[in-house]
XYZ file of C-alpha atoms in Angstrom:
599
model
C 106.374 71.365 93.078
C 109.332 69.052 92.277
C 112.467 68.203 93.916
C 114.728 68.536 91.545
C 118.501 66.874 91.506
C 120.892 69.878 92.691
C 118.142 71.546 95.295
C 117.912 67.742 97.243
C 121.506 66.961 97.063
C 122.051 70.443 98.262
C 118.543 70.254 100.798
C 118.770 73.886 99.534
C 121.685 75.023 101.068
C 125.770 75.096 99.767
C 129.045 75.315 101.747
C 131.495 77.688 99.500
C 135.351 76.804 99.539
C 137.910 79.111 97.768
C 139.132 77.694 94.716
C 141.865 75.285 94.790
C 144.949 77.200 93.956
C 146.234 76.797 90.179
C 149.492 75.205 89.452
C 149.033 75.116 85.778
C 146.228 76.163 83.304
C 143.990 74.227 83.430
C 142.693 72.035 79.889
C 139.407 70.373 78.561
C 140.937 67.381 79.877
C 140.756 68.679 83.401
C 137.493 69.796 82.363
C 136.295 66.067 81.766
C 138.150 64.977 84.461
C 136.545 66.890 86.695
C 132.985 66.552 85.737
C 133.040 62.855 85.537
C 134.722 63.562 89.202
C 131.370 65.278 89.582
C 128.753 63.554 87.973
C 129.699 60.047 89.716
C 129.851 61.374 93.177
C 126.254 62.774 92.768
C 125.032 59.601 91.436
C 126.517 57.789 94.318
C 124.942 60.481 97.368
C 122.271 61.176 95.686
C 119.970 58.606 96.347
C 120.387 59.084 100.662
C 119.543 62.406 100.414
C 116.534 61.930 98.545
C 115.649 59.206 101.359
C 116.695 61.397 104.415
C 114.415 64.101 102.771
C 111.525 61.784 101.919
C 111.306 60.755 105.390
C 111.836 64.558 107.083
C 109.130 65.041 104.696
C 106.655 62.518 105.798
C 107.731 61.720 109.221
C 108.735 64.936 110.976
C 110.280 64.619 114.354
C 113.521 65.309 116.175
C 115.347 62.747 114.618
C 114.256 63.242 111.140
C 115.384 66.964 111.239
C 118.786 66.191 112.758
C 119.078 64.111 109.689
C 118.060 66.471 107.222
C 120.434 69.286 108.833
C 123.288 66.776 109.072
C 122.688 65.744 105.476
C 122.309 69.442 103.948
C 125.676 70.211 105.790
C 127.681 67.501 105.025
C 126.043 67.850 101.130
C 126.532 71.391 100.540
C 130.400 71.716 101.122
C 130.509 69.055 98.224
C 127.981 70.993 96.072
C 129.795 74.368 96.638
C 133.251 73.033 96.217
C 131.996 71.758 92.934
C 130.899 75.237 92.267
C 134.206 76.968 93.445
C 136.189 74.021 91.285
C 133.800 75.303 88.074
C 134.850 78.822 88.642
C 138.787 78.025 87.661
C 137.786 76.721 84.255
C 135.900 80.032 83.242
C 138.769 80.776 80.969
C 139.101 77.644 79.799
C 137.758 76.535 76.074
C 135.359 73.807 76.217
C 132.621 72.463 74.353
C 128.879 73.573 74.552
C 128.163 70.609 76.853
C 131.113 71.249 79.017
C 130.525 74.601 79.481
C 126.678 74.566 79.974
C 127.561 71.258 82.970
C 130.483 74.171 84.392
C 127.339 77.009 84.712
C 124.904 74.598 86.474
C 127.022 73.684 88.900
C 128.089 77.205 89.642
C 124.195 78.711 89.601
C 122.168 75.670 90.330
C 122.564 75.836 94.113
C 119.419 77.672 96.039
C 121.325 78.714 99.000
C 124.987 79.090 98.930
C 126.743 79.648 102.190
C 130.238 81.176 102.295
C 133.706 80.153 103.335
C 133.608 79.099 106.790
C 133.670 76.006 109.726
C 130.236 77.174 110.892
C 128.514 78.388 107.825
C 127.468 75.539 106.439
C 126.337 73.456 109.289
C 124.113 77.288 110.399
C 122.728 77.411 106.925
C 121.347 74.228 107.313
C 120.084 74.106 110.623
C 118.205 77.539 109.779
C 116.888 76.185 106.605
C 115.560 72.748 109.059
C 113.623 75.234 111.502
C 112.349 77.677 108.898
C 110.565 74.547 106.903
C 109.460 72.493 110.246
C 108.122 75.865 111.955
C 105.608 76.137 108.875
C 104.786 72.549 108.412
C 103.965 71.701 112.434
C 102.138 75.056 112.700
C 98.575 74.859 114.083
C 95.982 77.413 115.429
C 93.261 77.141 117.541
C 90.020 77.397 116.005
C 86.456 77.095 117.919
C 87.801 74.763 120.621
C 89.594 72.502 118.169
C 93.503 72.500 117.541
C 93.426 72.848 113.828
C 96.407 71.715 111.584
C 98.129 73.802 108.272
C 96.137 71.367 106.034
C 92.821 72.117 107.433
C 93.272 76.304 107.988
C 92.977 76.298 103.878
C 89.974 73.951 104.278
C 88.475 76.509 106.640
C 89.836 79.712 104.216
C 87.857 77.829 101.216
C 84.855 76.829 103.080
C 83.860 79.561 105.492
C 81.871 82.882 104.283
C 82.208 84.665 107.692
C 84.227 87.663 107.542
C 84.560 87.650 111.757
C 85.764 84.179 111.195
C 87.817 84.551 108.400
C 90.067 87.252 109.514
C 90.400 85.252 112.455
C 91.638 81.906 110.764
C 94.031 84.476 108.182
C 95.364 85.792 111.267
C 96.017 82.937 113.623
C 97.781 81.439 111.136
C 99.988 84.207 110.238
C 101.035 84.059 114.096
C 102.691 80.899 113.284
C 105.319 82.696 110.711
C 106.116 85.337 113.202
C 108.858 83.636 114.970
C 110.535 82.917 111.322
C 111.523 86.438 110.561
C 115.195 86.566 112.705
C 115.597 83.479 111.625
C 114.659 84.578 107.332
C 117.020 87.352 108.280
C 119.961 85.461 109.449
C 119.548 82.727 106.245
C 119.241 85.920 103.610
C 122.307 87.228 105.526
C 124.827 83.808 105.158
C 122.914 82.673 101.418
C 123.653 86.460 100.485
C 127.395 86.416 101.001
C 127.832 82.592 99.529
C 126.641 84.351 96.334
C 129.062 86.856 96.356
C 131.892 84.534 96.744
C 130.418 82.693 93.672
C 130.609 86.009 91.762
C 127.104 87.008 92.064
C 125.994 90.487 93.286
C 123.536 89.109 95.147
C 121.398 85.695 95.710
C 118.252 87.009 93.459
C 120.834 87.665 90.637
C 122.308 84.221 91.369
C 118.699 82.934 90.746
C 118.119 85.127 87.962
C 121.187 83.751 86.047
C 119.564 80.706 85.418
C 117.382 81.213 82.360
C 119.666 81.166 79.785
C 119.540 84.741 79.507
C 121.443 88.121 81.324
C 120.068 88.344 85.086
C 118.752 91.693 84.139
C 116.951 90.771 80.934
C 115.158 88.126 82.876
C 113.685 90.787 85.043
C 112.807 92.474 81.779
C 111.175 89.254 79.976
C 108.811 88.503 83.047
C 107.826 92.077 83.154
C 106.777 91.542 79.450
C 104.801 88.440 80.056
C 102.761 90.219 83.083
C 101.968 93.010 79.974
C 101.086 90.118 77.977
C 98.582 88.970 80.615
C 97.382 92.320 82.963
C 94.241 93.420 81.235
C 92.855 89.949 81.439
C 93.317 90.270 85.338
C 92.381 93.381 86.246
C 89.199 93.114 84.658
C 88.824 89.564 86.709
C 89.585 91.229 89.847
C 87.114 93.695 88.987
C 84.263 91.963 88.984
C 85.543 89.776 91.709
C 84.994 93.163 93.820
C 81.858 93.780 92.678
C 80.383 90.612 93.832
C 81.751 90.178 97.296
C 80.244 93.578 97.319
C 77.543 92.486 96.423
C 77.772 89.170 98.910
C 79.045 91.614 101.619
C 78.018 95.125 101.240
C 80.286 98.284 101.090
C 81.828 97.964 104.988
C 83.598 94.838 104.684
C 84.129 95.420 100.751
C 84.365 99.113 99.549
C 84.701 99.315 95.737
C 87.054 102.189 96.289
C 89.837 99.845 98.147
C 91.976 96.856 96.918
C 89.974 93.948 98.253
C 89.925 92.069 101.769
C 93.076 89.066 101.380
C 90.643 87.049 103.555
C 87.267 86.847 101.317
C 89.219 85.509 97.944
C 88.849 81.877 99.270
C 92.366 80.535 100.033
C 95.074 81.173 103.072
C 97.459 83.390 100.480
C 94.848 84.692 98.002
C 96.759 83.561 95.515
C 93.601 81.458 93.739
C 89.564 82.308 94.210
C 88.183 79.252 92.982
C 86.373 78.651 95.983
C 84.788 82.318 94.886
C 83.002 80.610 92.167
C 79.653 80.422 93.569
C 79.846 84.153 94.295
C 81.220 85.525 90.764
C 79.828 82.508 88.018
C 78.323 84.118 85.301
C 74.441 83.066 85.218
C 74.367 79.832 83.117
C 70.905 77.849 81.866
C 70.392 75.078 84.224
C 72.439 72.182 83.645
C 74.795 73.373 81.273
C 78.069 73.825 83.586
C 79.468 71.160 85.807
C 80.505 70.926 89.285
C 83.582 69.046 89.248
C 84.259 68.430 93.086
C 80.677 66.999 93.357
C 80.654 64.912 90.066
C 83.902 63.394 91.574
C 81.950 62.269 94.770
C 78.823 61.479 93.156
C 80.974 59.017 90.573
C 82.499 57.719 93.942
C 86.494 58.807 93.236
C 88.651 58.688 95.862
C 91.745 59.956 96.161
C 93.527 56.746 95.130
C 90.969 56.776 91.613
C 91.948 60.491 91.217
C 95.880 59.814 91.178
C 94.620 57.075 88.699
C 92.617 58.581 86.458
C 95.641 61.068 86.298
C 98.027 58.836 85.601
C 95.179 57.252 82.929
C 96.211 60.543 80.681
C 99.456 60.534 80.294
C 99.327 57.218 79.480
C 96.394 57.759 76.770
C 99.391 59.583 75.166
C 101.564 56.908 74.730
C 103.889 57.220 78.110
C 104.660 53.712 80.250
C 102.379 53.170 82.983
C 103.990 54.327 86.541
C 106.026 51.724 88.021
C 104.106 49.529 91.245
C 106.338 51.109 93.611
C 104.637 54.853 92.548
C 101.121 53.604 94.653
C 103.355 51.276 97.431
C 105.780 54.227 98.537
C 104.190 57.514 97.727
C 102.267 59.677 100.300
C 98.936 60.197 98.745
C 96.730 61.030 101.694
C 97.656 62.538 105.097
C 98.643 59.666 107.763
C 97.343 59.569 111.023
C 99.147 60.158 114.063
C 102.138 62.128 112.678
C 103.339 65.070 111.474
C 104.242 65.321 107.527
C 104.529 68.332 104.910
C 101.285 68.365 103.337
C 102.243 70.460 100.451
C 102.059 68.748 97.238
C 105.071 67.631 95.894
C 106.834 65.279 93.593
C 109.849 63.121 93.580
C 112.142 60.569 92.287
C 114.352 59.369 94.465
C 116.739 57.038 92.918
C 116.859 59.838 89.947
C 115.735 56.933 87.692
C 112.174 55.195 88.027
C 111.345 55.246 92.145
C 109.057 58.038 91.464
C 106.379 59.322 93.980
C 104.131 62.141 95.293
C 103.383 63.470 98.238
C 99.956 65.164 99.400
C 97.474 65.205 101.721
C 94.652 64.373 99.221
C 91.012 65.660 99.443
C 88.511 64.552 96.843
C 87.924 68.336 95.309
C 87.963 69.677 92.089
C 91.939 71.699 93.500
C 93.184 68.131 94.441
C 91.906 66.515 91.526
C 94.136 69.402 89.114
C 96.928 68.890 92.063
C 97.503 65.730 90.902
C 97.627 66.094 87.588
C 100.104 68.824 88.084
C 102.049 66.541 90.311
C 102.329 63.587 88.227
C 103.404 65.878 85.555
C 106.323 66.474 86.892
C 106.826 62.656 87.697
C 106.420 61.747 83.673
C 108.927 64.400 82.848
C 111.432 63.303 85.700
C 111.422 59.431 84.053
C 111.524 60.864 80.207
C 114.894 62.481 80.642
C 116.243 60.283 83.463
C 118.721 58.589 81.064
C 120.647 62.172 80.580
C 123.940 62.976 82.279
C 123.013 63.521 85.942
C 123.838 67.467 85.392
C 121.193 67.598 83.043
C 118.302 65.777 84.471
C 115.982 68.460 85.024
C 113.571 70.930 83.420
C 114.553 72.946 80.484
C 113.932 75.675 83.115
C 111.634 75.519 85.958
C 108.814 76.719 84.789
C 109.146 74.288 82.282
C 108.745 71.488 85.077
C 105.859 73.411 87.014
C 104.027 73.456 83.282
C 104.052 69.806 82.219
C 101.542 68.482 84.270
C 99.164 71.845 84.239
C 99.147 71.493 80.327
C 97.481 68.115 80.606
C 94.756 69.607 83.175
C 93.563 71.894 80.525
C 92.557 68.942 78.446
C 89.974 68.199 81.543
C 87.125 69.706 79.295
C 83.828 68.099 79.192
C 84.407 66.261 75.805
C 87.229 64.290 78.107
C 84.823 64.125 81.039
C 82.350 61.829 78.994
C 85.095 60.172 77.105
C 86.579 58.798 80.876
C 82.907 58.102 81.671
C 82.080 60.914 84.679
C 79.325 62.513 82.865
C 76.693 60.322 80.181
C 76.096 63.772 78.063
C 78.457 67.086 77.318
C 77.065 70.263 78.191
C 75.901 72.438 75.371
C 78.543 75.507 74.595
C 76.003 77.538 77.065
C 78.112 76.689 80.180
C 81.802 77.402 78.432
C 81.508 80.631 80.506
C 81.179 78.739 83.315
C 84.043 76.418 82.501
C 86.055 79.517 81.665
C 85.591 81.552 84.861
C 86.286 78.868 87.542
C 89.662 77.905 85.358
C 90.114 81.580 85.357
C 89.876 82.165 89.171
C 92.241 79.437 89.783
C 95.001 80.331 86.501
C 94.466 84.042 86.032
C 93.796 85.183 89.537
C 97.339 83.383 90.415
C 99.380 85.732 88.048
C 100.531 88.467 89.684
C 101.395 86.647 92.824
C 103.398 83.704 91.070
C 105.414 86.802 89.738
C 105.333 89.450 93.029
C 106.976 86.285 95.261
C 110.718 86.421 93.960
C 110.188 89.967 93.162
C 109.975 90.110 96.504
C 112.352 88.120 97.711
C 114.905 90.056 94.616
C 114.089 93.297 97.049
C 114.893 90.849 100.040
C 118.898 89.996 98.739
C 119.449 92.912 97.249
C 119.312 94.739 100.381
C 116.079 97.086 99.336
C 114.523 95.579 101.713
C 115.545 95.148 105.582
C 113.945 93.030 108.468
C 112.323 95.848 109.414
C 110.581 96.879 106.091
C 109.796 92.841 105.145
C 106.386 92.899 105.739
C 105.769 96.392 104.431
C 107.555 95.924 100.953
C 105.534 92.318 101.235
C 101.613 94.420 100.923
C 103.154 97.041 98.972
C 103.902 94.510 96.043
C 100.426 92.798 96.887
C 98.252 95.994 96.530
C 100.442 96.667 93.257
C 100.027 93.491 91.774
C 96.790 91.696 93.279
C 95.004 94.888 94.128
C 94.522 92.954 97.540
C 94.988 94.212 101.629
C 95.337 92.690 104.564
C 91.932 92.347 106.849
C 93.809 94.465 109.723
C 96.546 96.588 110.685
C 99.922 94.114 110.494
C 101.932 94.016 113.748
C 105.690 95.461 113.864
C 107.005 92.147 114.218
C 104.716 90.348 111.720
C 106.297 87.943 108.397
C 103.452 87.630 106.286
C 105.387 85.898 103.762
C 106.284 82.939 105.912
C 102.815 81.898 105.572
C 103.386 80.976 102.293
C 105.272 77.682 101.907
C 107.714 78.494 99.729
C 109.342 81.325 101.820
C 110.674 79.510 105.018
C 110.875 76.344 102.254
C 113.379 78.394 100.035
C 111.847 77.275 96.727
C 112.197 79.985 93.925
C 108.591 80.970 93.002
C 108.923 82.712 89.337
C 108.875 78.798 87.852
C 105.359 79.111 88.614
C 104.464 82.323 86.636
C 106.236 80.838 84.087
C 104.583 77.661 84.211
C 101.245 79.497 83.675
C 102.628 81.275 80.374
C 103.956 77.700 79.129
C 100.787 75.812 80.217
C 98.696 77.747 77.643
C 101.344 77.406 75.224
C 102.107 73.957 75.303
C 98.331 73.007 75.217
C 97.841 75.806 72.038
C 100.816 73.674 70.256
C 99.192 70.463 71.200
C 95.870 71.197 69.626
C 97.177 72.631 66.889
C 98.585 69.429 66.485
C 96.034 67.391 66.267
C 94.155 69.913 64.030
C 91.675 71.290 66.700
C 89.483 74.080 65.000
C 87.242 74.918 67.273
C 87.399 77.172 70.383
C 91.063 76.577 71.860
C 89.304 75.861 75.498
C 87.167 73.154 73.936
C 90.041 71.095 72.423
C 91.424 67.924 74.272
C 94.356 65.856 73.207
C 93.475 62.610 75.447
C 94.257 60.037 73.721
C 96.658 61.461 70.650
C 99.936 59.146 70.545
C 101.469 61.983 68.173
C 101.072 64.704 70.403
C 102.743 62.724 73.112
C 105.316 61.359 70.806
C 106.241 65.108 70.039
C 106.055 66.110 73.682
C 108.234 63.017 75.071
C 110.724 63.690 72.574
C 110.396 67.568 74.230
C 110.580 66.175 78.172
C 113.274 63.808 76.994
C 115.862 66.586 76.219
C 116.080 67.553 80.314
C 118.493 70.388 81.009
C 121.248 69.490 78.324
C 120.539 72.295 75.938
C 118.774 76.589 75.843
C 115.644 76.169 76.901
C 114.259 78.268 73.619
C 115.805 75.105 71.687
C 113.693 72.722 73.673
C 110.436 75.214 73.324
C 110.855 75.431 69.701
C 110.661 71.122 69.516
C 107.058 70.962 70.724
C 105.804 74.919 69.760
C 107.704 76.203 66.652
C 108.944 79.028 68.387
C 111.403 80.182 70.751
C 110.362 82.783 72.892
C 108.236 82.761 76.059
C 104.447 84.175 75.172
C 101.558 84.414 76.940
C 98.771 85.184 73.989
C 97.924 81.556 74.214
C 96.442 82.274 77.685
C 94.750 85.153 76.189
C 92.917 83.032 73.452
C 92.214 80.689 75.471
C 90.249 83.168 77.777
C 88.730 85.366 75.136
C 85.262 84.401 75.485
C 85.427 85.223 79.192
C 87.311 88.411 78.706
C 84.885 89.771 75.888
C 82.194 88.578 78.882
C 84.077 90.318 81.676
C 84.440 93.601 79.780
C 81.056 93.745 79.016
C 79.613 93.259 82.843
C 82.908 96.090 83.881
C 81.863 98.898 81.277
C 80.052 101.090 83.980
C 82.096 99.473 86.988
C 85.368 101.478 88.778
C 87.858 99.000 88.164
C 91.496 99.661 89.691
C 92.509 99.707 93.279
């Protein structure tokens, strides 16, 4: 996750002011006038908003939210009045560039609140409370008080079924209290969007893909075709061994499966399932990444290192000092902080920086490479116009760094000296199926989030029916339930981060197309002709010549202009991912030929 420029100056949230009236048509001059008008003032605030957000972030108290909420108010009338101000050049002529800084200013706002003395200033406080509510939640847990951090700890480590329903629901107790509060912040973000000319907030999100609202819907849709079969066969035999772990009680083979067993707080990744559904592999021939990184003594300072180490095998500049003196890399003592993984830059130029609570595990250890992606990418285009200093679109941001983590195959293991010999071919199975329970097993809920939240603003769903339309999209997508009956006042969805944090989640669907198809480019590159999930690119200076020159570009032009500078080809497509996984799909429909897959 990455803070981009317009979602911190905004702190997610916009104050919407009617256009000022027009006492003459307006010209490209105005135009120019006006962005320069816009671009300087955002250089100028941007840089205490980043700070007031950094330390809400990382020091969360009293004071730091007051700050945040007085910052997102005071912000957001700027950023919507920008927007409004965009509006009256629509009929204008201007140039490409003109014209594509005019629609991010009008879409590129997450939350737009309407016209109004209080609007703002309520946006913002509800927005403040939604994200502090989630990250200072805690449950109670055998005695102990147990923090957000450690509850996914306890998902990924327990094999209990008493005890995990009781850890999945404690903490879901913690996002109850959010729902008037969702409701009253889908209610005022809702009507800024229609005063910007949107139907509705999920088309206002929509409209930012370079494409018609409605033939983004479409395009996703395609992608998830692109991408189901290899799923449903993986949650197949998923079923079919906590079955086997469990026995037909907790896990009939005629139900969607238990949210609780899949090894993590949303279900949203099973890696932790590995033990359970690895194929069987000859001794010695796959490799246990979370204990080869304690056994070659890595802590979490080593692991940001060795990250960093790849990208710069590739030809980028070393992070500046202040990356390891300012960023957040392990959870402090003594205070509370948002643990979820996230990077910054905070000047919009070179004070770049992550924030996690780092373990030493094979999650943390891709975490960071994912994270520091988005760093890289946030320097390379950092000398564009400040309306254009972001991803080409988000998934493009959320991709970067998971790109490079495919590269961690065992050839690059040996090269960076963590293991003496590579594993014969006889554990790529192995290999394959935990990157699958982490990559594939994410699909459908990277995609059923917004396509929830789409329901959400568009009125199909209603306070009442949140949670319901929430496990109806879950047992449609995932083939997952919940472990009991859901209260009437449950919010399952505010257990997830990224609901009471209002950060669009389809960038991270997309990401997982565009991770497989950046990497497929990149070995193609260097002329890999062996199986695609063997190749790695560490060390090639022309792939990351190529792929700077890609980053570089930001938000200043289509994204299927900047695809088609590293791929060849303009269009979204997720047969890379297939390739990639064929081995293990070939495997998978083997061992499912006499199984009842579907939920």
């Amino acid at each position: 996750m990455k803070r981009s420029l317009i979602a911190a100056l905004c702190l997610s949230t916009a104050f919407v002011l009617p256009g000022a009236a027009m006492a003459k048509r307006l010209t490209e001059k105005d135009a120019a006038t006006f962005l320069t008008e816009v671009e300087t003032t955002y250089k100028d605030v941007w840089e205490e908003a980043a700070r007031i957000s950094w330390i809400k972030a990382t020091y969360i108290n009293y004071d730091s939210n007051w700050l945040e909420a007085k910052i997102s108010a005071e912000l957001t009338e700027m950023a919507v009045e920008y927007a409004n101000r965009a509006k009256d050049f629509d009929t204008t002529k201007l140039p490409t560039e003109m014209r594509r800084k005019m629609d991010i200013l009008k879409a590129g706002i997450t939350l737009p609140a309407p016209a109004g003395p209080d609007a703002a200033k309520a946006l913002a406080e509800l927005t403040t409370r939604l994200d502090s509510t989630y990250s200072t939640g805690k449950i109670e847990f055998e005695g102990r008080v147990v923090p957000q951090n450690e509850t996914e700890l306890l998902m990924r480590e327990l094999r209990d079924p008493a005890k995990l329903e009781e850890v999945w629901t404690k903490w879901r107790e913690v996002s109850k209290p959010m729902k008037q509060d969702y409701a009253d912040m889908v209610e005022i973000a809702n009507a800024g969007a229609k005063e910007l000319g949107f139907d509705d907030l999920g088309q206002m999100w929509r409209s930012n893909y370079d494409m018609d609202p409605d033939a983004f819907a479409v395009e996703v849709d395609r992608l998830w075709g692109q991408v189901k079969p290899l799923y449903e066969n993986l949650q197949c035999h998923v079923k079919y061994k906590l079955n086997e772990e469990y026995g037909d009680e907790v896990v009939p083979l005629d139900q969607p499966i238990r949210a609780d067993l899949l090894g993590n707080m949303w279900a949203q990744s099973w890696g932790a399932l590995y033990d359970i559904a690895a194929p069987e592999t000859p001794e010695g021939a796959s490799l246990d990444m979370t204990s080869l990184l304690k056994e070659n003594g890595y802590t979490p300072l080593k692991m940001v290192k060795t990250a960093e180490g790849f990208f710069t095998s590739l030809g980028f500049p070393p992070l500046p000092e202040t990356f390891y003196e300012r960023s957040q890399i392990t959870k402090p003592e003594g205070r509370d902080v948002v643990c979820h993984a996230s990077a910054w830059n905070l000047d919009n130029v070179d004070d770049l920086r992550i924030k996690m609570c780092t373990e030493v595990n094979e999650d943390d250890f891709t975490t960071v490479h994912h994270e520091l992606g988005h760093n890289f990418y946030q320097r390379a285009y950092n000398e564009q116009p400040i309306l254009f200093r972001g991803g080409a679109n988000d998934g493009f941001h959320e991709a970067i760094g998971d790109m490079v983590a495919l590269s961690i195959t065992p050839e690059y293991l040996q090269q960076i000296g963590m293991i003496d010999e590579v594993p014969s071919a006889e554990g790529d199975l192995a290999i394959l199926m935990q990157r699958a329970l982490d990559g594939v097993a994410f699909l459908p809920f990277g995609l059923l989030v917004d396509k929830w939240r789409w329901e959400v603003f568009s009125g199909e769903l209603t306070p009442e029916t949140y949670n319901e339309g929430w496990w109806s999209l879950r047992e449609e997508y995932q083939g997952i339930r919940p472990p009991n009956d859901r209260p009437a006042d449950a919010f399952d969805p505010g257990s997830k981060y990224h609901i009471p944090g209002n950060t669009p989640y389809m960038r991270y669907f997309l990401a997982r197309i565009l991770q497989f198809q950046f990497y497929q480019a990149a070995c193609d590159q260097i002329g890999w002709e062996g199986p695609l999930h063997r190749c790695s690119f560490y060390g090639s200076e022309d792939v990351g010549a190529k792929f700077a020159a890609m980053l570089e570009q930001g938000n200043s032009q289509p994204w299927p202009d900047t695809l088609e500078m590293f791929t060849g080809t303009r269009e979204m497509d997720g047969s890379a991912m297939v390739e990639y996984f064929r081995p293990l799909m070939d495997y998978l429909e083997e061992e499912n030929k006499d199984r009842q897959c579907g939920w």
